[in-house]
Structure formats: C-alpha cells, structure tokens
Short mmCIF file of C-alpha atoms and ligand atoms in Angstrom, two decimals:
data_model
loop_
_atom_site.label_atom_id
_atom_site.label_comp_id
_atom_site.label_asym_id
_atom_site.label_seq_id
_atom_site.Cartn_x
_atom_site.Cartn_y
_atom_site.Cartn_z
CA UNK A 1006 -4.47 -3.97 7.78
CA UNK A 1007 -2.93 -2.35 4.45
CA UNK A 1008 -0.44 0.05 5.43
CA UNK A 1009 1.46 2.07 3.26
CA UNK A 1010 4.40 3.83 5.28
CA UNK A 1011 6.54 5.63 2.34
CA UNK A 1012 5.30 8.08 -0.05
CA UNK A 1013 6.10 11.32 -1.81
CA UNK A 1014 3.84 14.37 -2.91
CA UNK A 1015 4.63 17.35 -4.97
CA UNK A 1016 5.58 18.87 -1.83
CA UNK A 1017 9.02 17.07 -2.74
CA UNK A 1018 9.85 15.15 -5.64
CA UNK A 1019 6.51 13.08 -5.63
CA UNK A 1020 3.78 13.97 -8.57
CA UNK A 1021 0.31 14.53 -7.02
CA UNK A 1022 -0.61 17.02 -4.32
CA UNK A 1023 -0.73 15.76 -1.10
CA UNK A 1024 -4.33 15.20 -0.75
CA UNK A 1025 -4.57 13.47 -4.13
CA UNK A 1026 -1.90 10.93 -2.42
CA UNK A 1027 -4.44 10.21 0.21
CA UNK A 1028 -7.37 9.63 -2.48
CA UNK A 1029 -5.00 7.30 -4.69
CA UNK A 1030 -4.42 5.51 -1.43
CA UNK A 1031 -7.73 5.14 -0.30
CA UNK A 1032 -8.88 3.76 -3.60
CA UNK A 1033 -6.07 1.22 -3.35
CA UNK A 1034 -7.44 -0.19 0.03
CA UNK A 1035 -4.77 1.48 2.14
CA UNK A 1036 -6.07 1.84 6.13
CA UNK A 1037 -3.18 3.33 7.75
CA UNK A 1038 -0.95 6.06 5.34
CA UNK A 1039 2.00 8.05 6.13
CA UNK A 1040 3.59 10.75 3.92
CA UNK A 1041 7.16 11.17 3.58
CA UNK A 1042 8.19 13.80 1.69
CA UNK A 1043 11.88 14.19 1.34
CA UNK A 1044 13.43 16.79 4.31
CA UNK A 1045 9.71 18.69 4.25
CA UNK A 1046 6.55 18.49 6.59
CA UNK A 1047 4.61 21.09 4.48
CA UNK A 1048 2.32 18.35 3.17
CA UNK A 1049 1.17 16.77 6.35
CA UNK A 1050 -1.76 19.37 7.36
CA UNK A 1051 -3.55 18.95 3.95
CA UNK A 1052 -2.91 15.10 4.01
CA UNK A 1053 -4.14 14.60 7.35
CA UNK A 1054 -7.26 16.47 6.74
CA UNK A 1055 -8.24 14.34 3.41
CA UNK A 1056 -7.49 11.29 5.11
CA UNK A 1057 -9.63 12.35 7.97
CA UNK A 1058 -12.56 13.19 5.40
CA UNK A 1059 -12.11 9.32 3.75
CA UNK A 1060 -11.60 7.83 7.08
CA UNK A 1061 -7.71 6.69 6.28
CA UNK A 1062 -5.60 6.46 9.73
CA UNK A 1063 -2.86 8.90 8.93
CA UNK A 1064 0.53 9.17 10.45
CA UNK A 1065 2.66 12.38 9.88
CA UNK A 1066 6.16 11.56 8.23
CA UNK A 1067 9.01 12.47 6.60
CA UNK A 1068 12.16 10.82 4.53
CA UNK A 1069 15.61 12.77 5.47
CA UNK A 1070 18.35 12.81 3.53
CA UNK A 1071 21.32 11.27 5.14
CA UNK A 1072 25.48 10.93 4.20
CA UNK A 1073 26.95 8.01 5.65
CA UNK A 1074 30.36 8.18 4.63
CA UNK A 1075 30.45 9.14 1.04
CA UNK A 1076 26.86 7.42 0.41
CA UNK A 1077 23.12 9.03 0.48
CA UNK A 1078 20.85 7.01 2.89
CA UNK A 1079 17.56 7.70 3.59
CA UNK A 1080 16.02 7.66 7.34
CA UNK A 1081 12.29 7.57 7.66
CA UNK A 1082 10.52 9.19 10.60
CA UNK A 1083 7.09 7.97 11.15
CA UNK A 1084 4.85 9.46 13.66
CA UNK A 1085 6.67 12.80 14.07
CA UNK A 1086 5.15 16.27 15.28
CA UNK A 1087 5.10 18.23 12.19
CA UNK A 1088 5.09 21.11 14.24
CA UNK A 1089 8.44 20.47 16.20
CA UNK A 1090 10.34 23.51 16.12
CA UNK A 1091 13.70 21.85 16.21
CA UNK A 1092 12.82 19.25 13.75
CA UNK A 1093 11.65 22.09 11.17
CA UNK A 1094 14.74 23.83 11.79
CA UNK A 1095 16.90 21.24 11.14
CA UNK A 1096 15.21 19.91 7.86
CA UNK A 1097 15.36 23.57 6.65
CA UNK A 1098 19.10 23.48 7.07
CA UNK A 1099 19.10 19.85 4.83
CA UNK A 1100 17.00 21.68 2.31
CA UNK A 1101 19.42 24.67 2.22
CA UNK A 1102 21.97 23.05 -0.12
CA UNK A 1103 19.50 22.06 -2.79
CA UNK A 1104 19.60 25.44 -4.98
CA UNK A 1105 23.19 25.41 -5.33
CA UNK A 1106 23.78 21.64 -6.08
CA UNK A 1107 20.81 21.96 -8.72
CA UNK A 1108 23.37 24.91 -10.15
CA UNK A 1109 26.26 22.57 -10.37
CA UNK A 1110 24.14 19.45 -11.76
CA UNK A 1111 22.52 22.13 -14.50
CA UNK A 1112 26.29 23.18 -15.24
CA UNK A 1113 27.70 19.66 -15.22
CA UNK A 1114 24.88 18.54 -17.88
CA UNK A 1115 25.75 21.49 -19.70
CA UNK A 1116 29.20 20.11 -20.48
CA UNK A 1117 27.70 16.85 -21.78
CA UNK A 1118 25.53 19.02 -24.27
CA UNK A 1119 22.23 19.37 -22.41
CA UNK A 1120 21.51 23.03 -22.01
CA UNK A 1121 18.65 24.73 -20.03
CA UNK A 1122 18.20 21.91 -17.60
CA UNK A 1123 17.95 24.41 -14.30
CA UNK A 1124 15.05 26.38 -15.88
CA UNK A 1125 13.35 22.89 -17.10
CA UNK A 1126 14.00 21.34 -13.84
CA UNK A 1127 12.30 24.25 -12.01
CA UNK A 1128 9.09 24.00 -14.25
CA UNK A 1129 8.44 20.33 -12.06
CA UNK A 1130 9.44 21.52 -8.92
CA UNK A 1131 6.60 23.38 -6.95
CA UNK A 1132 8.78 23.55 -3.99
CA UNK A 1133 11.50 25.37 -4.96
CA UNK A 1134 13.35 24.52 -1.85
CA UNK A 1135 13.28 20.89 -3.03
CA UNK A 1136 14.52 20.83 -6.34
CA UNK A 1137 16.30 17.40 -7.04
CA UNK A 1138 17.38 14.87 -9.31
CA UNK A 1139 13.91 13.42 -10.21
CA UNK A 1140 13.03 17.23 -11.43
CA UNK A 1141 15.84 17.35 -13.61
CA UNK A 1142 14.78 13.65 -14.81
CA UNK A 1143 11.37 14.98 -15.69
CA UNK A 1144 12.51 17.50 -17.67
CA UNK A 1145 14.90 15.43 -19.84
CA UNK A 1146 11.97 13.00 -20.29
CA UNK A 1147 9.41 15.83 -21.35
CA UNK A 1148 11.84 17.51 -23.77
CA UNK A 1149 12.37 14.03 -25.28
CA UNK A 1150 16.03 13.41 -24.27
CA UNK A 1151 15.24 9.98 -22.52
CA UNK A 1152 12.47 7.91 -22.68
CA UNK A 1153 11.82 7.71 -19.05
CA UNK A 1154 12.79 8.80 -15.61
CA UNK A 1155 14.79 5.67 -14.77
CA UNK A 1156 17.03 5.87 -18.08
CA UNK A 1157 17.86 9.25 -17.06
CA UNK A 1158 19.22 8.29 -13.79
CA UNK A 1159 20.89 5.18 -15.39
CA UNK A 1160 22.78 7.58 -17.80
CA UNK A 1161 23.08 10.87 -15.85
CA UNK A 1162 22.06 11.10 -12.13
CA UNK A 1163 22.95 8.06 -10.61
CA UNK A 1164 26.34 8.23 -8.65
CA UNK A 1165 29.28 8.43 -10.88
CA UNK A 1166 27.22 9.56 -14.16
CA UNK A 1167 27.92 12.77 -15.44
CA UNK A 1168 25.00 15.03 -13.93
CA UNK A 1169 25.81 13.42 -10.40
CA UNK A 1170 26.95 16.11 -7.95
CA UNK A 1171 28.12 14.69 -4.56
CA UNK A 1172 26.36 16.44 -1.61
CA UNK A 1173 26.69 16.26 2.05
CA UNK A 1174 23.24 15.74 3.53
CA UNK A 1175 22.65 15.38 7.23
CA UNK A 1176 24.75 13.34 10.03
CA UNK A 1177 22.98 9.80 10.63
CA UNK A 1178 22.98 10.13 14.30
CA UNK A 1179 21.61 13.60 14.23
CA UNK A 1180 18.63 12.92 11.87
CA UNK A 1181 17.84 9.86 14.39
CA UNK A 1182 18.04 12.12 16.89
CA UNK A 1183 15.80 14.79 15.34
CA UNK A 1184 13.12 12.17 14.47
CA UNK A 1185 13.14 11.05 18.32
CA UNK A 1186 13.11 14.28 19.42
CA UNK A 1187 9.97 14.99 17.53
CA UNK A 1188 8.37 11.79 19.36
CA UNK A 1189 8.85 9.65 15.87
CA UNK A 1190 10.11 6.31 15.40
CA UNK A 1191 13.48 6.38 12.45
CA UNK A 1192 13.21 3.54 9.98
CA UNK A 1193 16.02 2.57 7.76
CA UNK A 1194 14.49 3.31 4.41
CA UNK A 1195 15.00 0.91 1.74
CA UNK A 1196 18.29 -0.56 2.65
CA UNK A 1197 18.77 -2.70 -0.20
CA UNK A 1198 19.24 0.08 -2.39
CA UNK A 1199 22.91 0.84 -0.47
CA UNK A 1200 24.29 -2.61 -1.43
CA UNK A 1201 25.71 -1.41 -4.69
CA UNK A 1202 27.88 1.16 -2.61
CA UNK A 1203 28.32 -0.69 0.67
CA UNK A 1204 29.81 -3.95 1.26
CA UNK A 1205 27.83 -6.26 3.73
CA UNK A 1206 30.46 -5.14 6.50
CA UNK A 1207 29.78 -1.53 5.79
CA UNK A 1208 26.24 -2.17 5.62
CA UNK A 1209 26.27 -3.97 9.09
CA UNK A 1210 28.25 -1.13 10.44
CA UNK A 1211 25.68 1.48 9.32
CA UNK A 1212 22.96 -0.52 10.99
CA UNK A 1213 25.17 -0.76 14.27
CA UNK A 1214 25.13 3.21 14.16
CA UNK A 1215 21.48 3.64 13.42
CA UNK A 1216 20.55 1.24 16.30
CA UNK A 1217 23.28 2.98 18.72
CA UNK A 1218 21.64 6.48 17.96
CA UNK A 1219 18.10 5.08 18.75
CA UNK A 1220 16.92 3.85 15.59
CA UNK A 1221 13.98 1.27 15.94
CA UNK A 1222 12.85 0.29 12.53
CA UNK A 1223 13.39 -1.03 8.99
CA UNK A 1224 11.90 -1.17 5.66
CA UNK A 1225 11.65 -4.65 5.21
CA UNK A 1226 9.05 -4.49 2.14
CA UNK A 1227 9.42 -1.67 0.02
CA UNK A 1228 8.54 -0.53 -3.44
CA UNK A 1229 12.64 -1.02 -4.57
CA UNK A 1230 12.97 -4.18 -2.86
CA UNK A 1231 12.49 -7.40 -4.49
CA UNK A 1232 10.76 -10.52 -2.89
CA UNK A 1233 14.58 -11.73 -2.12
CA UNK A 1234 15.68 -8.48 -0.63
CA UNK A 1235 12.54 -8.34 1.46
CA UNK A 1236 13.63 -11.81 3.34
CA UNK A 1237 17.03 -10.61 3.65
CA UNK A 1238 16.16 -7.70 5.52
CA UNK A 1239 13.23 -9.46 7.58
CA UNK A 1240 16.47 -11.65 8.73
CA UNK A 1241 17.88 -8.46 9.68
CA UNK A 1242 14.82 -7.22 11.41
CA UNK A 1243 14.63 -10.75 13.46
CA UNK A 1244 18.31 -10.52 14.13
CA UNK A 1245 18.38 -7.09 15.56
CA UNK A 1246 15.14 -6.99 17.16
CA UNK A 1247 14.19 -4.11 14.85
CA UNK A 1248 10.29 -3.20 13.98
CA UNK A 1249 9.26 -3.87 10.34
CA UNK A 1250 7.78 -1.28 7.90
CA UNK A 1251 5.92 -1.36 4.64
CA UNK A 1252 6.34 1.20 1.99
CA UNK A 1253 6.08 1.72 -1.74
CA UNK A 1254 8.08 4.87 -2.24
CA UNK A 1255 5.32 6.05 -4.70
CA UNK A 1256 6.39 9.19 -6.41
CA UNK A 1257 3.86 9.30 -9.31
CA UNK A 1258 2.06 7.14 -12.12
CA UNK A 1259 4.62 5.45 -14.30
CA UNK A 1260 7.50 6.28 -12.26
CA UNK A 1261 7.28 3.92 -9.36
CA UNK A 1262 7.65 0.32 -9.51
CA UNK A 1263 4.93 -0.09 -6.82
CA UNK A 1264 1.72 1.38 -6.58
CA UNK A 1265 0.84 3.20 -3.20
CA UNK A 1266 -0.92 0.35 -1.32
CA UNK A 1267 -0.03 -2.07 -3.46
CA UNK A 1268 3.06 -3.73 -1.61
CA UNK A 1269 3.41 -7.19 -0.30
CA UNK A 1270 2.82 -8.23 3.37
CA UNK A 1271 5.24 -8.43 5.89
CA UNK A 1272 6.22 -11.82 7.27
CA UNK A 1273 3.87 -12.75 9.63
CA UNK A 1274 6.24 -13.27 12.61
CA UNK A 1275 8.01 -9.80 12.13
CA UNK A 1276 6.54 -7.07 14.53
CA UNK A 1277 5.09 -4.35 12.38
CA UNK A 1278 6.00 -0.92 13.08
CA UNK A 1279 2.26 0.23 13.25
CA UNK A 1280 2.06 -1.93 16.59
CA UNK A 1281 4.08 1.68 17.98
CA UNK A 1282 1.94 3.75 15.85
CA UNK A 1283 -1.93 3.46 16.42
P1 AMP B 1899 17.87 13.66 -4.35
O1 AMP B 1899 17.40 13.78 -3.13
O2 AMP B 1899 17.68 15.03 -5.46
O3 AMP B 1899 19.15 13.32 -4.41
O4 AMP B 1899 16.78 12.66 -5.41
C1 AMP B 1899 16.68 11.31 -4.88
C2 AMP B 1899 15.11 10.89 -5.53
O5 AMP B 1899 15.55 10.63 -7.11
C3 AMP B 1899 14.91 9.63 -4.80
O6 AMP B 1899 14.27 9.92 -3.82
C4 AMP B 1899 14.07 9.30 -6.13
O7 AMP B 1899 12.95 9.84 -6.18
C5 AMP B 1899 14.86 9.44 -7.19
N1 AMP B 1899 15.88 8.24 -7.64
C6 AMP B 1899 17.07 8.02 -7.29
N2 AMP B 1899 17.59 7.07 -7.94
C7 AMP B 1899 16.61 6.81 -8.88
C8 AMP B 1899 16.62 5.46 -10.07
N3 AMP B 1899 17.24 4.71 -10.26
N4 AMP B 1899 15.59 6.10 -10.79
C9 AMP B 1899 14.51 6.64 -10.65
N5 AMP B 1899 14.45 7.55 -9.50
C10 AMP B 1899 15.61 7.58 -8.78
MN1 MN B 1900 12.16 11.05 -4.21
MN1 MN B 1901 14.52 7.21 -0.59
MN1 MN B 1902 11.12 7.96 -0.47
#
C-alpha cells in the first residue's frame, strides 16, 4: 500500500489542479490518495473522477485550520462526505476571515517597504476565498524579493515576523466534531510542527483535548517530519492507541520537502488509518 493522505491543490494553496495532483500521485505509485485542501472541499469531485479513471483509490479529505491557545494547529479529516451541509457551512465560516487578514498582511508588509503585495498574492490565489500566506510567499519569490518560499516565511510570514497577522481559526473540539459529523476520521496533522510553539506539556494537553473530542489518528510520517520526529510520534500513537497516518503535505514542485507518494513507510506495528478507510 502506497498511501498519501495529505496534499493540496490550487483549490487552496497547492500549485496543481486537483486532477493533476491525482495524476502526479498515480505517476509516483500512490494507490490510496486523499486530497486535503485547507478549509475547502471543492476539489474533491474532480479529484475523485480522475482517480477513478486512473484506478487510484480516493478518499475525500480536508485540512481544517484550528486555533489552540494562540497557536495554529491543523486537523485533517479523512473520509468526510464532501456534500455534508454542516461541514460545508462551517468551513465557509473558517474561510470567511481570510480576505480581511490578507489586507492586514499586505498593510504590515507595506510598512516594511514591500508594497502591492495584496494584488500580487491574488494572482496566485485561484480561489479568492482561500488567499493565504503561501500566495503572498509565491508573489514575493516571483517578484525577486526572496529566493524561495521557505525564505519568505523565515523572514516575513512565520509567527512573530513582520508580515505575520494573528488570526482566530476554528475551535479544536468543534473542528473534530464537524469531521466526525461528516463521517470522517480526525487526524492530528504534522504534530512536530507545533513543538516550537508548544511545550511538551502543552502538546500533551492538545492531544488530551483532541482525543476527548473524538480525534482518532495522528500523522506519524509527514512531509515536515524528520525520521526522529516520526519515531517520537509513533510512540505517541502507541501510547494513546491512535491510528497512524502518512502524508507528504505536497503543495507543488520545488516547494515541498517530500513529493507526493514519496513518504517513508509507517513503523509496521502501528495500526494504519486506512484500516478504517478501505
Ligand atoms: P495560512 O493558512 O494562510 O496561514 O498558510 C499556511 C500555509 O503556509 C501552510 O499550509 C503551508 O502551505 C505554508 N507554510 C507555513 N509555514 C511555512 C514555511 N515555514 N515554509 C513554507 N511554507 C509554509
Ligand atoms: Mn498549505
Ligand atoms: Mn498543515
Ligand atoms: Mn497541509
């Protein structure tokens, strides 16, 4: 089984059309794929059609933006019904703040001497409701201000940098509830990414709340995880009896550390989340 259960299309902040994401996954040997755009389900139908054509097993998914204390945390929902009215309405609410946030980001960047970034970012955001930091980053790379997206985040867009605007996303328990309500499995995405903002105790507490709310899985192997981090979160999966997931978090060529379908395998003793998906 070559499963990749976390990636993005142009419907949120990925670079490829949903069908092109599926083709790339197929070319790279993926047999089970989930497209997990941020706060958005509108790529699912196209991706499912292409997957059926190519014989790739497809699971509709989403990556919900959540605020835990003042830290942004991502919860992936796998196997959700993309037509579920409550999930769709709630994701629309999560998306609603992005436009104003983008304006404030542009204002903040202008104060550092970078003008015109809102119109620049818009050119990279196919879905205007999903304008986000990656679109600003691509604009600043394309305009020659910075050499690559990662450097833009390091200098301007990561927490505490001059273009960073704090934002209130969904509540953790609510997001898990929406996913479950739509028939999905809630997965804690790339947990190692929260370690620089959360102490070990706070991260433990995050998992307590996630599990109490009905969260059932954790990304152990993730594009953002080193092998050591994968081991650390394999231990968390074992201790808490969580299902284990695998996802590249692919956004586009040259932007993502791991290509779609190129993740390491899960430690064999863990129970894979796809045991519940197929
Ligand atoms: P947003 O939802 O608008 O806050 O943007 C979050 C997205 O920005 C993530 O899903 C990634 O695609 C991207 N991102 C966040 N941090 C980094 C980073 N350090 N380097 C590259 N991309 C990043
Ligand atoms: Mn993203
Ligand atoms: Mn994420
Ligand atoms: Mn992601």
